[in-house]
Amino acid sequence: MALKTCVNSKNHFIFRQLFDSLSCTYTYLLGDLNKKECILIDPVLEQVKRDFSLVNELGLKLCLALNTHMHADHITGTGYLKKLTGCKSAISKASGAQADIYLEDEEQISLGNICLKVLSTPGHTNGCVSYYCKDQHIVFTGDALLIRGCGRTDFQEGDPAILYKSIYSRLFTLPPETVVYPAHDYRGMMSSTISEEMKYNPRLTKSLEKFVDIMNNLNLGYPKQIDKALPANRSCGLHYIPKENLQNTVL
Ligand code: FE2
């Protein structure tokens, strides 16, 4: 694994979208079949067994577990995956969470032929980033941009005006055909595109003032897992590793 240098290639790329139904979180696997290495974005603790089995079944080595931000609605699977595979963890420096690698805006992540550019997209939290894969025309938007929605801005360091600016300046400036893969969906939608969201997102087709007003009046409930998820995710879930032995699940 190397940071900052990227190899441009569309060959040997494998991609999987995985779902956790309890937190409605998407985890993404990006692999280079030639190098037999892969990355997981936003793994969920309760789904580590599934993800670990899949990675092994595909004959891949997990090298990097990336988080888009310090999640409040689930405990990251990063710590457990590190224990199982020896992979490195990464999160933005601005998140304030612990990891092996601290990412900064515009930084390039390279693994085999996979190249991801870090785009700082704060507003849901200060440390939110999106990961843009130009070669594959895809972007992982975390909780900044959701399908026909966006991440809430009423806890952690949420700020609707900052979120609006992030989405307009960093995501809506990507090529319109770029496919959007968010960290969550609560209605069964799986992906969108930048152009679709620019046209149809009911919050983001509004002015900044109207957007701020909408976001400040969502009256959402207190996140169920926040009190255990935030302390756990500050250390990338390192202290939340089940005692269960996964040896038998390795294929
Ligand atoms: Fe979040």
Short mmCIF file of N, CA, C and O and ligand atoms in Angstrom, two decimals, residues 69 71-72 124 143 184, ligand 1:
data_model
loop_
_atom_site.label_atom_id
_atom_site.label_comp_id
_atom_site.label_asym_id
_atom_site.label_seq_id
_atom_site.Cartn_x
_atom_site.Cartn_y
_atom_site.Cartn_z
N HIS A 69 -16.12 8.96 8.24
CA HIS A 69 -16.17 9.87 9.38
C HIS A 69 -16.32 9.06 10.66
O HIS A 69 -16.43 7.83 10.61
N HIS A 71 -18.51 7.69 12.96
CA HIS A 71 -19.95 7.41 12.93
C HIS A 71 -20.57 7.48 14.33
O HIS A 71 -19.93 7.13 15.32
N ALA A 72 -21.85 7.85 14.36
CA ALA A 72 -22.59 7.92 15.63
C ALA A 72 -23.67 6.85 15.69
O ALA A 72 -24.29 6.68 16.74
N HIS A 124 -21.80 17.44 8.32
CA HIS A 124 -22.44 16.43 9.16
C HIS A 124 -21.57 16.26 10.41
O HIS A 124 -22.07 16.28 11.54
N ASP A 143 -21.82 10.37 5.02
CA ASP A 143 -23.10 10.97 5.43
C ASP A 143 -23.22 12.41 4.97
O ASP A 143 -24.09 13.14 5.45
N HIS A 184 -25.36 5.45 3.93
CA HIS A 184 -26.64 4.91 4.40
C HIS A 184 -27.72 5.10 3.35
O HIS A 184 -27.67 6.04 2.54
FE FE2 B 1 -22.84 9.75 10.44
#
